Structure formats: structure tokens, C-alpha cells
């Protein structure tokens, strides 16, 4: 080196074990070459011969050292070999080394949360490795999901959110994939809960696992800023409403159940600006059946006219969009579409009676009169006879 022939020193280290047989010698050779090329004592690119293409010796030595380190740590617990190999490749910094580092991390499955955290941290500061960091976090998330046990779904949601963050947010391709998977899982949990409530009524022990899973996932999503990105925001809102509905029905809170049903049917602005219900069309039948059950219960928490209108709109969507819709409702134990419409009509009459009563009280207080047409004269605010309104 002092004599000005640095390439000979690097070549000697390479043949003394730095060709991959010894991870220590390979690492020393790569680091020595890195030092010499950075100081100008050795050219970064050499040509073996006049007819041979130029070779970037520094990159080749770092690749060889990384492969040697990785292979010698196969079978050892922990991310030591992978982390060390990734650190060597990041020292080179070339596109080829970044590609090799990406491939290295994508074929690793962390054995615990500490290993996953260490591997994700290796990727910090290099946007080319964002997708690899997301792959590591996603692998850890799926390990938790398939392992089961108390809190497994919450840990799954946590690591999927780590994947979204590591990829640079839901706007990046890798982040969008991770966010889509988590949103799909939340939607699946919400669907299972809502269909179970429509079919079986208030939750029982058969719904405990799904309810606990939904509650854990909703709790994790509630405290993460990344949930504000679509489609996670809508999925989180739907799952939270489904969990709230199940809890309200379990304890007999009719007012809470009403609010949860309304939250599922309330319009939201889609990514293209369209106002759509929070719940997808496939869950409308279940929500209509649950809502009519709350109306028949009459234990409190009555819907107002606008909310009844949303439920009737959902029933119309089902009636015109799912044929034959009668079979759709039969799986939830509903008698017929006509019976559902009759229940909603009675609920609408009760809503107008309640609204009229409130306005009458306000009128008495304010010394003014307001007239509203009221249908029915029963104790509960409506007659048991079939009611016809112009917009039915």
C-alpha cells in the first residue's frame, strides 16, 4: 500500500480467504478496498484486460462479503447475519448493492419482534429499501396473525401499520399494498360481526373471538396517525362501528345500537369525491335487519326520520341490486321485504310522533305553534295498522 500498489494488497487479502470462505476475511477485504478507493489510493473501476468489460472491484467485494456473512449465519437465531450483510451492502451504496440488499431482506422471516425491528431499522434512510422494510414488517404481522392467542390481532394490526410507515405511507406502492391488506382484514372482521348480529341477535360466546379480534384491531388503529389515509380510514370507521354495535346489543343499549347502525350507513366522501355509505353493499341486508330489530324492540333509542330514510334507502339498494333479494334476507331469518318495509314504516311514524311531541313542547315554551301531520294514536306513537306514506 505504501509503495503505491494498493491493488496487490486487496488481491492478497482476497486470496487468503476473502473470496467467501471466511466471512471475517471477506469483510476485511471489502472494507480495505472501500478505504483505498475512498482515499484515491486505488481506482474504483479496473479493467482485467483489453477485451474484458470494466469491473467495479469495490462492489464485487462487498457483494461477496455480504453473501459470505449471510451464509455463515444460516441456522443461527437472530438477525445478526442478515443485519451485518445488509450493513455491508449499504456501505457500497450502488444500485446493484441496493438491489441485493432488497432481495436479502425480502427472503427473511423474523423470529420475534426485536429481530423485525432491527431489520426494519437497517433500511432507514434509503428510499430504495422502503419496500424491503415493508416486506419484513408484513412478514412479522402475518406471523402474529397465524399464531393466534390473546392480542394476536392487535399485534398484526401494529406490524401492518409499521409496514405502511416503513414504505413511506399509503401513497407508495408497497404502503398501498400493506394498507389494502389491513383494510381488507378490518372489513372482513366487520362483515363477520354484522352478519352474525343480523342472524343470531345480540353477541354470544360464538362471536367472542371475532369481537375480541375486532376490538383489538380497532384499538390499535385508533392511536395511529397513518389511519387517516384511505382506505384505512373507512375500514377503521366501519370496524369501530361494528364493534360498538355488538357491544351495545350485548348490554341492551338501544340508543348506542341506533348510533352504530347510523354510523355504518352514513355517507362519506370516497376517493373520487362521491358520497357513499360507509358499509359496502354486501352488508346492507344485515344492517337493515339489525335496524328493524331495534325498531321492533321499542326499548328506547328510536331512529329519527332522516335516519329511517337512510335505512329505507339501504333496503331499496338491496331490493334493486341483489336478486332475488328475498333469499338474501331469509338467511337472516327475516320474513319478507314487505314485512321489513312495514317495520320501517312504523318506525317512521314513531319518529314523526316523537319529533312532533318535541316540537309541541318547544312551541309551548316559546309561545308559538307548529303543526306537523301525525299518523297513529297508539300508546307507542303509532297504530299497529299498516301505514302508507307518499314516498314509500
Tab-separated table of C-alpha atoms in Angstrom:
chain	number	residue	atom	x	y	z
A	1	UNK	CA	0.000	0.000	0.000
A	2	UNK	CA	2.797	2.443	0.963
A	3	UNK	CA	4.619	1.537	-2.227
A	4	UNK	CA	1.669	2.645	-4.298
A	5	UNK	CA	0.405	-0.814	-5.289
A	6	UNK	CA	-2.782	-0.983	-3.230
A	7	UNK	CA	-4.453	-3.412	-5.627
A	8	UNK	CA	-1.904	-6.092	-4.735
A	9	UNK	CA	-2.800	-5.765	-1.029
A	10	UNK	CA	-6.502	-6.154	-1.751
A	11	UNK	CA	-5.820	-9.100	-4.046
A	12	UNK	CA	-3.704	-10.774	-1.365
A	13	UNK	CA	-6.444	-10.486	1.254
A	14	UNK	CA	-8.909	-11.880	-1.254
A	15	UNK	CA	-6.857	-14.998	-1.928
A	16	UNK	CA	-6.074	-15.524	1.766
A	17	UNK	CA	-9.719	-16.237	2.493
A	18	UNK	CA	-11.552	-13.164	1.382
A	19	UNK	CA	-13.065	-14.959	-1.589
A	20	UNK	CA	-16.033	-16.012	0.531
A	21	UNK	CA	-14.621	-18.923	2.525
A	22	UNK	CA	-14.159	-16.773	5.636
A	23	UNK	CA	-16.717	-14.056	6.435
A	24	UNK	CA	-14.134	-12.185	8.526
A	25	UNK	CA	-11.510	-12.156	5.745
A	26	UNK	CA	-14.146	-11.244	3.136
A	27	UNK	CA	-15.338	-8.342	5.289
A	28	UNK	CA	-11.767	-7.119	5.904
A	29	UNK	CA	-11.022	-7.271	2.177
A	30	UNK	CA	-14.175	-5.325	1.284
A	31	UNK	CA	-13.528	-2.672	3.940
A	32	UNK	CA	-9.881	-2.344	2.911
A	33	UNK	CA	-10.886	-1.855	-0.712
A	34	UNK	CA	-13.501	0.696	0.370
A	35	UNK	CA	-10.869	2.651	2.322
A	36	UNK	CA	-8.356	2.612	-0.518
A	37	UNK	CA	-10.849	3.692	-3.168
A	38	UNK	CA	-12.226	6.487	-0.989
A	39	UNK	CA	-8.723	7.870	-0.380
A	40	UNK	CA	-7.753	7.599	-4.050
A	41	UNK	CA	-5.035	5.004	-3.479
A	42	UNK	CA	-6.884	2.573	-5.742
A	43	UNK	CA	-9.177	3.202	-8.719
A	44	UNK	CA	-12.821	2.204	-8.098
A	45	UNK	CA	-13.075	0.569	-11.517
A	46	UNK	CA	-10.438	-1.682	-13.090
A	47	UNK	CA	-10.273	-3.490	-16.404
A	48	UNK	CA	-8.961	-7.097	-16.337
A	49	UNK	CA	-7.910	-6.900	-19.970
A	50	UNK	CA	-8.341	-5.016	-23.218
A	51	UNK	CA	-11.248	-7.234	-24.303
A	52	UNK	CA	-12.888	-7.509	-20.865
A	53	UNK	CA	-15.501	-5.095	-19.521
A	54	UNK	CA	-14.505	-2.891	-16.585
A	55	UNK	CA	-15.150	-4.247	-13.114
A	56	UNK	CA	-16.182	-2.259	-10.050
A	57	UNK	CA	-13.979	-4.137	-7.586
A	58	UNK	CA	-15.385	-2.403	-4.507
A	59	UNK	CA	-18.946	-3.503	-5.314
A	60	UNK	CA	-17.881	-7.060	-6.129
A	61	UNK	CA	-16.030	-7.402	-2.828
A	62	UNK	CA	-18.959	-6.029	-0.813
A	63	UNK	CA	-21.353	-8.441	-2.552
A	64	UNK	CA	-19.016	-11.363	-1.864
A	65	UNK	CA	-18.611	-10.358	1.786
A	66	UNK	CA	-22.375	-9.960	2.279
A	67	UNK	CA	-23.104	-13.386	0.797
A	68	UNK	CA	-20.391	-14.945	2.936
A	69	UNK	CA	-21.695	-13.379	6.142
A	70	UNK	CA	-25.287	-14.368	5.365
A	71	UNK	CA	-24.434	-17.980	4.520
A	72	UNK	CA	-22.276	-18.484	7.616
A	73	UNK	CA	-25.103	-17.371	9.910
A	74	UNK	CA	-27.778	-19.610	8.391
A	75	UNK	CA	-29.458	-21.580	11.181
A	76	UNK	CA	-28.440	-19.127	13.894
A	77	UNK	CA	-31.214	-17.455	15.844
A	78	UNK	CA	-31.464	-13.722	15.423
A	79	UNK	CA	-30.857	-11.238	12.629
A	80	UNK	CA	-27.096	-10.879	13.172
A	81	UNK	CA	-26.036	-12.337	9.839
A	82	UNK	CA	-28.736	-10.569	7.852
A	83	UNK	CA	-28.151	-7.226	9.569
A	84	UNK	CA	-24.376	-7.439	9.064
A	85	UNK	CA	-24.772	-8.409	5.410
A	86	UNK	CA	-27.237	-5.579	4.829
A	87	UNK	CA	-24.892	-3.094	6.520
A	88	UNK	CA	-22.048	-4.141	4.181
A	89	UNK	CA	-24.240	-3.706	1.123
A	90	UNK	CA	-25.378	-0.287	2.287
A	91	UNK	CA	-21.739	0.802	2.633
A	92	UNK	CA	-21.292	0.255	-1.086
A	93	UNK	CA	-24.381	2.314	-1.907
A	94	UNK	CA	-24.609	1.364	-5.582
A	95	UNK	CA	-27.859	0.379	-7.250
A	96	UNK	CA	-26.635	-3.187	-7.610
A	97	UNK	CA	-25.836	-3.398	-3.887
A	98	UNK	CA	-29.235	-1.875	-3.003
A	99	UNK	CA	-30.963	-4.486	-5.164
A	100	UNK	CA	-29.007	-7.270	-3.447
A	101	UNK	CA	-29.922	-5.812	-0.037
A	102	UNK	CA	-33.588	-5.691	-1.033
A	103	UNK	CA	-33.508	-9.352	-2.084
A	104	UNK	CA	-31.675	-10.278	1.126
A	105	UNK	CA	-34.291	-8.698	3.392
A	106	UNK	CA	-37.283	-9.946	1.423
A	107	UNK	CA	-36.326	-13.599	1.954
A	108	UNK	CA	-36.004	-13.241	5.735
A	109	UNK	CA	-38.772	-14.115	8.209
A	110	UNK	CA	-38.029	-12.536	11.624
A	111	UNK	CA	-38.399	-14.861	14.592
A	112	UNK	CA	-39.548	-12.190	17.048
A	113	UNK	CA	-40.447	-8.511	17.280
A	114	UNK	CA	-36.910	-7.424	18.216
A	115	UNK	CA	-35.489	-9.099	15.106
A	116	UNK	CA	-38.108	-7.446	12.919
A	117	UNK	CA	-37.403	-4.040	14.470
A	118	UNK	CA	-33.654	-4.451	13.885
A	119	UNK	CA	-34.146	-5.380	10.236
A	120	UNK	CA	-36.574	-2.527	9.600
A	121	UNK	CA	-34.086	-0.122	11.166
A	122	UNK	CA	-31.402	-1.324	8.744
A	123	UNK	CA	-33.451	0.170	5.905
A	124	UNK	CA	-33.825	3.636	7.393
A	125	UNK	CA	-32.506	6.465	5.285
A	126	UNK	CA	-32.592	4.665	1.929
A	127	UNK	CA	-35.781	5.012	-0.098
A	128	UNK	CA	-34.672	2.124	-2.321
A	129	UNK	CA	-35.103	-0.204	0.672
A	130	UNK	CA	-38.545	1.060	1.730
A	131	UNK	CA	-40.310	-1.862	0.041
A	132	UNK	CA	-37.920	-4.323	1.741
A	133	UNK	CA	-38.668	-2.795	5.158
A	134	UNK	CA	-42.387	-3.112	4.432
A	135	UNK	CA	-41.880	-6.766	3.448
A	136	UNK	CA	-40.117	-7.504	6.758
A	137	UNK	CA	-42.884	-5.825	8.786
A	138	UNK	CA	-45.597	-7.612	6.771
A	139	UNK	CA	-43.925	-10.976	7.349
A	140	UNK	CA	-43.877	-10.330	11.088
A	141	UNK	CA	-47.528	-9.227	11.003
A	142	UNK	CA	-48.662	-12.427	9.310
A	143	UNK	CA	-46.696	-14.495	11.828
A	144	UNK	CA	-48.708	-12.888	14.635
A	145	UNK	CA	-51.987	-13.346	12.785
A	146	UNK	CA	-51.466	-17.059	12.193
A	147	UNK	CA	-50.050	-17.672	15.677
A	148	UNK	CA	-53.339	-16.697	17.333
A	149	UNK	CA	-53.721	-16.134	21.047
A	150	UNK	CA	-54.715	-13.130	23.128
A	151	UNK	CA	-53.775	-9.857	21.448
A	152	UNK	CA	-52.552	-11.510	18.242
A	153	UNK	CA	-54.806	-9.431	16.010
A	154	UNK	CA	-53.711	-6.224	17.717
A	155	UNK	CA	-50.074	-7.128	17.068
A	156	UNK	CA	-50.964	-7.990	13.468
A	157	UNK	CA	-52.509	-4.539	13.019
A	158	UNK	CA	-49.495	-2.909	14.688
A	159	UNK	CA	-46.997	-4.512	12.321
A	160	UNK	CA	-49.112	-3.864	9.242
A	161	UNK	CA	-49.135	-0.190	10.234
A	162	UNK	CA	-45.343	-0.408	10.647
A	163	UNK	CA	-45.211	-1.755	7.105
A	164	UNK	CA	-47.234	1.198	5.811
A	165	UNK	CA	-44.984	3.660	7.653
A	166	UNK	CA	-41.757	1.930	6.552
A	167	UNK	CA	-42.877	2.064	2.924
A	168	UNK	CA	-43.383	5.824	3.131
A	169	UNK	CA	-47.143	5.901	3.645
A	170	UNK	CA	-50.194	4.527	1.871
A	171	UNK	CA	-49.422	6.604	-1.238
A	172	UNK	CA	-46.386	4.451	-2.113
A	173	UNK	CA	-46.913	1.126	-3.944
A	174	UNK	CA	-45.633	-1.019	-1.044
A	175	UNK	CA	-47.535	1.073	1.507
A	176	UNK	CA	-50.723	0.828	-0.539
A	177	UNK	CA	-50.430	-2.967	-0.612
A	178	UNK	CA	-49.939	-3.159	3.152
A	179	UNK	CA	-52.757	-0.693	3.823
A	180	UNK	CA	-55.045	-2.600	1.459
A	181	UNK	CA	-54.373	-5.882	3.235
A	182	UNK	CA	-55.072	-4.368	6.638
A	183	UNK	CA	-58.209	-2.633	5.343
A	184	UNK	CA	-59.435	-5.911	3.855
A	185	UNK	CA	-58.883	-7.690	7.170
A	186	UNK	CA	-60.785	-4.964	9.063
A	187	UNK	CA	-63.614	-5.179	6.542
A	188	UNK	CA	-63.725	-8.961	6.912
A	189	UNK	CA	-63.970	-8.701	10.722
A	190	UNK	CA	-66.711	-6.066	10.443
A	191	UNK	CA	-68.638	-8.220	7.954
A	192	UNK	CA	-68.471	-11.310	10.153
A	193	UNK	CA	-69.685	-9.296	13.154
A	194	UNK	CA	-72.570	-7.585	11.340
A	195	UNK	CA	-73.796	-10.752	9.628
A	196	UNK	CA	-73.596	-12.651	12.904
A	197	UNK	CA	-75.610	-9.960	14.697
A	198	UNK	CA	-78.262	-9.964	11.951
A	199	UNK	CA	-78.525	-13.743	12.007
A	200	UNK	CA	-78.193	-14.539	15.720
A	201	UNK	CA	-79.107	-11.329	17.527
A	202	UNK	CA	-77.005	-9.987	20.435
A	203	UNK	CA	-73.484	-11.493	20.513
A	204	UNK	CA	-72.952	-14.770	22.313
A	205	UNK	CA	-69.897	-16.855	23.099
A	206	UNK	CA	-69.824	-17.913	19.446
A	207	UNK	CA	-68.957	-14.321	18.492
A	208	UNK	CA	-66.401	-13.737	21.253
A	209	UNK	CA	-63.291	-14.459	19.164
A	210	UNK	CA	-64.325	-12.202	16.285
A	211	UNK	CA	-65.490	-9.445	18.626
A	212	UNK	CA	-62.225	-9.527	20.593
A	213	UNK	CA	-60.211	-9.513	17.353
A	214	UNK	CA	-62.159	-6.545	16.008
A	215	UNK	CA	-61.850	-4.681	19.288
A	216	UNK	CA	-58.055	-5.220	19.398
A	217	UNK	CA	-57.553	-4.107	15.790
A	218	UNK	CA	-59.777	-1.036	16.231
A	219	UNK	CA	-57.890	-0.029	19.392
A	220	UNK	CA	-54.516	-0.187	17.610
A	221	UNK	CA	-55.795	1.728	14.585
A	222	UNK	CA	-57.380	4.391	16.773
A	223	UNK	CA	-53.988	5.546	18.070
A	224	UNK	CA	-52.067	5.616	14.767
A	225	UNK	CA	-51.792	8.701	12.577
A	226	UNK	CA	-51.421	6.619	9.418
A	227	UNK	CA	-55.063	5.542	9.661
A	228	UNK	CA	-56.115	8.893	8.223
A	229	UNK	CA	-55.051	7.663	4.785
A	230	UNK	CA	-57.639	5.902	2.615
A	231	UNK	CA	-58.635	3.096	2.573
A	232	UNK	CA	-57.659	2.572	6.205
A	233	UNK	CA	-59.825	5.418	7.487
A	234	UNK	CA	-63.030	3.916	6.092
A	235	UNK	CA	-62.095	0.378	7.180
A	236	UNK	CA	-61.289	1.550	10.696
A	237	UNK	CA	-64.547	3.531	10.936
A	238	UNK	CA	-66.601	0.531	9.778
A	239	UNK	CA	-64.860	-1.875	12.154
A	240	UNK	CA	-65.257	0.529	15.086
A	241	UNK	CA	-68.968	0.958	14.322
A	242	UNK	CA	-69.457	-2.833	14.088
A	243	UNK	CA	-67.687	-3.364	17.433
A	244	UNK	CA	-69.736	-0.579	19.052
A	245	UNK	CA	-72.931	-2.112	17.667
A	246	UNK	CA	-72.075	-5.544	19.045
A	247	UNK	CA	-71.222	-4.119	22.465
A	248	UNK	CA	-74.423	-2.040	22.544
A	249	UNK	CA	-76.627	-5.019	21.653
A	250	UNK	CA	-74.837	-7.178	24.208
A	251	UNK	CA	-75.671	-4.828	27.083
A	252	UNK	CA	-79.083	-3.811	25.723
A	253	UNK	CA	-78.136	-0.220	24.886
A	254	UNK	CA	-80.679	0.562	22.158
A	255	UNK	CA	-79.546	4.164	21.766
A	256	UNK	CA	-75.937	3.064	21.287
A	257	UNK	CA	-77.016	0.428	18.793
A	258	UNK	CA	-79.006	3.012	16.850
A	259	UNK	CA	-75.974	5.305	16.671
A	260	UNK	CA	-73.749	2.471	15.439
A	261	UNK	CA	-76.205	1.495	12.685
A	262	UNK	CA	-76.421	5.114	11.564
A	263	UNK	CA	-72.613	5.344	11.548
A	264	UNK	CA	-72.433	2.324	9.222
A	265	UNK	CA	-74.952	3.852	6.804
A	266	UNK	CA	-73.843	7.485	6.991
A	267	UNK	CA	-72.439	8.834	3.714
A	268	UNK	CA	-68.736	9.515	3.363
A	269	UNK	CA	-66.688	11.099	0.602
A	270	UNK	CA	-64.933	8.446	-1.468
A	271	UNK	CA	-61.500	8.989	-3.015
A	272	UNK	CA	-63.140	10.313	-6.200
A	273	UNK	CA	-65.449	12.658	-4.272
A	274	UNK	CA	-68.612	10.515	-4.471
A	275	UNK	CA	-70.779	10.337	-1.339
A	276	UNK	CA	-71.135	6.641	-0.483
A	277	UNK	CA	-72.337	4.777	2.620
A	278	UNK	CA	-69.577	3.636	4.927
A	279	UNK	CA	-70.699	-0.005	4.747
A	280	UNK	CA	-70.324	-1.808	1.400
A	281	UNK	CA	-73.393	-3.009	-0.485
A	282	UNK	CA	-72.873	-6.595	0.671
A	283	UNK	CA	-73.519	-5.594	4.306
A	284	UNK	CA	-76.688	-3.580	3.642
A	285	UNK	CA	-79.061	-6.548	4.200
A	286	UNK	CA	-77.528	-7.267	7.596
A	287	UNK	CA	-77.767	-3.619	8.651
A	288	UNK	CA	-81.424	-3.374	7.529
A	289	UNK	CA	-82.313	-6.493	9.541
A	290	UNK	CA	-80.490	-5.174	12.628
A	291	UNK	CA	-82.194	-1.784	12.296
A	292	UNK	CA	-85.670	-3.272	12.004
A	293	UNK	CA	-84.930	-5.400	15.061
A	294	UNK	CA	-84.114	-2.227	17.019
A	295	UNK	CA	-87.357	-0.624	15.803
A	296	UNK	CA	-89.428	-3.637	16.892
A	297	UNK	CA	-87.729	-3.723	20.270
A	298	UNK	CA	-89.116	-0.257	21.239
A	299	UNK	CA	-86.936	-0.150	24.332
A	300	UNK	CA	-85.502	3.267	23.513
A	301	UNK	CA	-83.096	4.826	21.077
A	302	UNK	CA	-85.671	5.406	18.318
A	303	UNK	CA	-84.403	6.496	14.923
A	304	UNK	CA	-85.267	9.973	13.691
A	305	UNK	CA	-86.963	10.495	10.287
A	306	UNK	CA	-83.696	11.188	8.487
A	307	UNK	CA	-82.114	8.010	9.862
A	308	UNK	CA	-85.158	5.945	8.879
A	309	UNK	CA	-84.753	7.414	5.397
A	310	UNK	CA	-81.152	6.123	5.242
A	311	UNK	CA	-82.284	2.640	6.278
A	312	UNK	CA	-85.085	2.647	3.719
A	313	UNK	CA	-82.587	3.747	1.089
A	314	UNK	CA	-80.359	0.796	2.026
A	315	UNK	CA	-83.337	-1.554	1.692
A	316	UNK	CA	-84.072	-0.119	-1.757
A	317	UNK	CA	-80.438	-0.672	-2.804
A	318	UNK	CA	-80.688	-4.295	-1.732
A	319	UNK	CA	-84.051	-4.757	-3.401
A	320	UNK	CA	-82.840	-3.473	-6.758
A	321	UNK	CA	-79.250	-4.662	-6.553
A	322	UNK	CA	-79.475	-8.219	-5.211
A	323	UNK	CA	-81.875	-10.548	-6.957
A	324	UNK	CA	-83.732	-12.384	-5.574
A	325	UNK	CA	-83.498	-10.135	-2.528
A	326	UNK	CA	-85.997	-12.264	-0.591
A	327	UNK	CA	-83.452	-15.082	-0.400
A	328	UNK	CA	-80.848	-12.575	0.790
A	329	UNK	CA	-82.944	-11.654	3.817
A	330	UNK	CA	-84.120	-15.191	4.555
A	331	UNK	CA	-80.643	-16.236	5.655
A	332	UNK	CA	-81.015	-13.708	8.489
A	333	UNK	CA	-84.443	-15.006	9.482
A	334	UNK	CA	-86.388	-12.051	8.031
A	335	UNK	CA	-89.895	-12.900	6.852
A	336	UNK	CA	-90.076	-10.811	3.676
A	337	UNK	CA	-89.158	-7.478	2.157
A	338	UNK	CA	-92.758	-6.319	2.660
A	339	UNK	CA	-92.506	-7.073	6.392
A	340	UNK	CA	-89.248	-5.132	6.606
A	341	UNK	CA	-90.845	-2.156	4.853
A	342	UNK	CA	-93.808	-2.359	7.220
A	343	UNK	CA	-91.469	-2.244	10.227
A	344	UNK	CA	-89.629	0.735	8.768
A	345	UNK	CA	-92.944	2.490	8.111
A	346	UNK	CA	-93.963	2.010	11.725
A	347	UNK	CA	-90.586	3.275	12.818
A	348	UNK	CA	-91.001	6.346	10.614
A	349	UNK	CA	-94.435	7.048	12.105
A	350	UNK	CA	-92.990	6.729	15.621
A	351	UNK	CA	-90.139	9.063	14.641
A	352	UNK	CA	-92.618	11.707	13.425
A	353	UNK	CA	-94.682	11.344	16.609
A	354	UNK	CA	-91.576	11.826	18.752
A	355	UNK	CA	-90.498	14.810	16.665
A	356	UNK	CA	-93.975	16.325	16.847
A	357	UNK	CA	-94.047	15.884	20.614
A	358	UNK	CA	-90.721	17.653	20.948
A	359	UNK	CA	-91.815	20.480	18.703
A	360	UNK	CA	-95.047	20.824	20.671
A	361	UNK	CA	-93.067	21.132	23.885
A	362	UNK	CA	-90.825	23.736	22.291
A	363	UNK	CA	-93.904	25.535	20.987
A	364	UNK	CA	-95.400	25.715	24.456
A	365	UNK	CA	-92.145	27.061	25.834
A	366	UNK	CA	-91.759	29.665	23.100
A	367	UNK	CA	-95.454	30.607	22.910
A	368	UNK	CA	-95.694	29.618	19.291
A	369	UNK	CA	-97.440	26.830	17.434
A	370	UNK	CA	-96.077	24.473	14.838
A	371	UNK	CA	-98.221	21.978	13.014
A	372	UNK	CA	-96.982	18.606	11.823
A	373	UNK	CA	-99.133	15.827	10.462
A	374	UNK	CA	-99.105	12.900	12.872
A	375	UNK	CA	-100.058	9.353	11.952
A	376	UNK	CA	-101.407	6.948	14.565
A	377	UNK	CA	-102.805	7.226	18.044
A	378	UNK	CA	-101.380	4.266	19.960
A	379	UNK	CA	-99.518	4.457	23.270
A	380	UNK	CA	-96.202	3.985	21.493
A	381	UNK	CA	-96.967	6.753	18.997
A	382	UNK	CA	-98.329	4.753	16.086
A	383	UNK	CA	-101.115	2.404	15.201
A	384	UNK	CA	-100.493	-1.267	14.570
A	385	UNK	CA	-102.295	-0.876	11.231
A	386	UNK	CA	-100.289	-0.746	8.012
A	387	UNK	CA	-99.286	2.844	7.233
A	388	UNK	CA	-98.864	4.266	3.725
A	389	UNK	CA	-96.807	7.384	3.056
A	390	UNK	CA	-96.362	9.003	-0.394
A	391	UNK	CA	-92.655	8.270	-0.741
A	392	UNK	CA	-92.745	4.590	0.232
